[in-house]
Amino acid sequence: MLKKVFEPIKIGNLQLKNRLVVPPMVTNYCNTDGTVTERYIAYHEARAKGGWGLIITEATAVDERGKGFHNMAGLWSDDQMESHSRLTERVHQHGGKIAVQLYHAGRQTGSHITGVQPVAPSPIKDPTMDETPRELTKEEIKEIIEKFGDAALRAKKAGYDAVEIHGGHGYLINQFLSPFSNKRTDEYGGTLMNRVRFAVEIIENVRKKVGKHFPILFRISTVEFVEGGLTIEDTKVIARMLEQAGADAIHCSTGVYKTMMYVIQPAAVPHGFSVSFAAEIKKVVSIPVIAVGRINDPLIAESVLLSDKADLISMGRAALADPELPNKAKEGKLDEILPCIGCVQGCIGRLLKGLDICCLVNPSTGKEKEFAVEPAKEKKKVFVAGGGIAGMQSAIIAAKRGHEVHLYEKGDKLGGQWLLAAVPPSKTELNTLTIWLKAQLDKLGVHVHLKTELNENIIENENPDAVIIATGAKPFVPNISGVNLPEVVLAQDVLAGKKDVGQSVVVVGGGLVGAETAAHLANHGKKVVIIEMQKEIVKDGEPAVKYFLLKDLQEHNVEIITSATVKEIKQGSITFEKDHVMKEIRDVDNVVIAVGSKPENTLADKLQGKVEKLITVGDALKVRKALEAMEEGYRAGLAV
């Protein structure tokens, strides 16, 4: 099934053992002075061990004033080289090849990070940022070009196998390339030839300093998806000019900060979303083309290569989820690959909050040393209550450490509330995590007891050494008049197929569960209204996920009523208050309750003092809490 992905390929003179690439992803693991940390090194080392053909490190600033994040790597100073040398040495020890991505944020940063006003081709504020940038003078442009070349030379001396120049995602080089951000009328603006000049001069400067044979990759946003921005036809011309200037490969991405949902795409975006754009670039250049964008399965990577739409495949989020993906794929162990589910919670979700990244499905990402699974010094009998994702995770880690593990689930299948989270539109991919967890339980010999609720009697009879309670939470039912009517149902029961609803439905609660339940019903032909107390629905949702969810609701004509409080439910109607005015919706077939959850920890209370070690794992009812629940489950497995 997999052949093309494991064929060797050259980028310039750099020989790669396969076509699978870890693209640059800002981790926020570095020191504020731009030096790399042991955590950063261990993170990349894990992927080198995993068998990737090429690892490209995250955006690395060529100028301290061009940083976009506090804790990102830098190569603006010779003082930073020693730490980078340690990184390349560790990667090379495992047969890996590593490139560094060089960048300048331009207007997509702020003085709260750099201490100075941002700079850009033109004094036009980025739609997502707070500050208007200062227009660069021609002298300053020349200085930045030199800094790219100097940083590239440092990279070469530090042992990197190649450099990638970041010309995409709305950063400084992209700002020059795009008419969306470049309004200059000198030799660096106006015409397409002039807008490309900055990028071309950077490539030429880098080439002059690193020599003829050192590979230079160039990353570009093939389409920006903004009004007046770059189109694929613009980018095809640009790509030819970049090749002529000396680029050895083109790395084809999409989007800018304003269209971040197309830079790092959530599950609502189809697999291989931007491959067609890479294919267009491949038609006009003779150097290797790297495709990226929602490619999280080696089988998809293989088909893209076989279709001759690209020469290499970047699998960023997939590399976060499972650093061992290439090794497992090469050995034919596709069912053992831990899948990226497109939730974007631990990666870009945390990064946009200024935090370090992690991964929902793989809590050891970025914690490779802290979460190393070592054999237990003493083998124990460990019982786990609850077969949701947190319970399964804790059982897996405990079993990997050599314990005898028994998992008890009162229902007839594993997955818990996570199974319901996978029902709404675009969320089916969540089921891949459930399948992986179940396969791991089976592989590790965990004793799974379905239709069996762990209780005091079992504990007394079996006398386990440790008990992990991961029973999650149950839906909260608000105290509303009429809430006990037969027409009133829980969102969880609707998603589970336990309750049918009529044609006209009102969903009470506009959080993620309520909004996605509404989308599910609307996609199946129901007329749906959402009533939410807050000023907006899905208030704490991930921006990219929320964007496509709201788009879905709009396309299916779901009415959204915010800043409203439900007062009474009657047969066929619901009354709510908005702006101090009482209003009524009539001809309602069903009311669906989706207002939150409350912990279900009664077993924990009963077992206090009755077992040697008792660990409780938190609520995972809502998908946005799953990130914490998976990590808690991992920690619980390590703690027994």
PDB file of C-alpha atoms in Angstrom, residues 407-414 448-454 458:
ATOM      1  CA  LEU A 407     -11.134  -1.325  33.121  1.00  0.00           C
ATOM      2  CA  TYR A 408     -14.795  -1.163  34.167  1.00  0.00           C
ATOM      3  CA  GLU A 409     -17.423   0.524  32.018  1.00  0.00           C
ATOM      4  CA  LYS A 410     -21.110   0.505  32.989  1.00  0.00           C
ATOM      5  CA  GLY A 411     -22.216   0.943  29.359  1.00  0.00           C
ATOM      6  CA  ASP A 412     -22.036  -1.588  26.566  1.00  0.00           C
ATOM      7  CA  LYS A 413     -19.216   0.120  24.633  1.00  0.00           C
ATOM      8  CA  LEU A 414     -16.070   2.099  25.246  1.00  0.00           C
ATOM      9  CA  VAL A 448     -12.116  -4.740  29.873  1.00  0.00           C
ATOM     10  CA  HIS A 449     -15.384  -5.304  31.763  1.00  0.00           C
ATOM     11  CA  LEU A 450     -18.334  -3.833  29.837  1.00  0.00           C
ATOM     12  CA  LYS A 451     -21.805  -3.477  31.349  1.00  0.00           C
ATOM     13  CA  THR A 452     -20.097  -3.536  34.746  1.00  0.00           C
ATOM     14  CA  GLU A 453     -20.075  -0.552  37.058  1.00  0.00           C
ATOM     15  CA  LEU A 454     -17.145  -0.565  39.452  1.00  0.00           C
ATOM     16  CA  ILE A 458     -15.964  -5.390  43.543  1.00  0.00           C
TER      17      ILE A 458
END
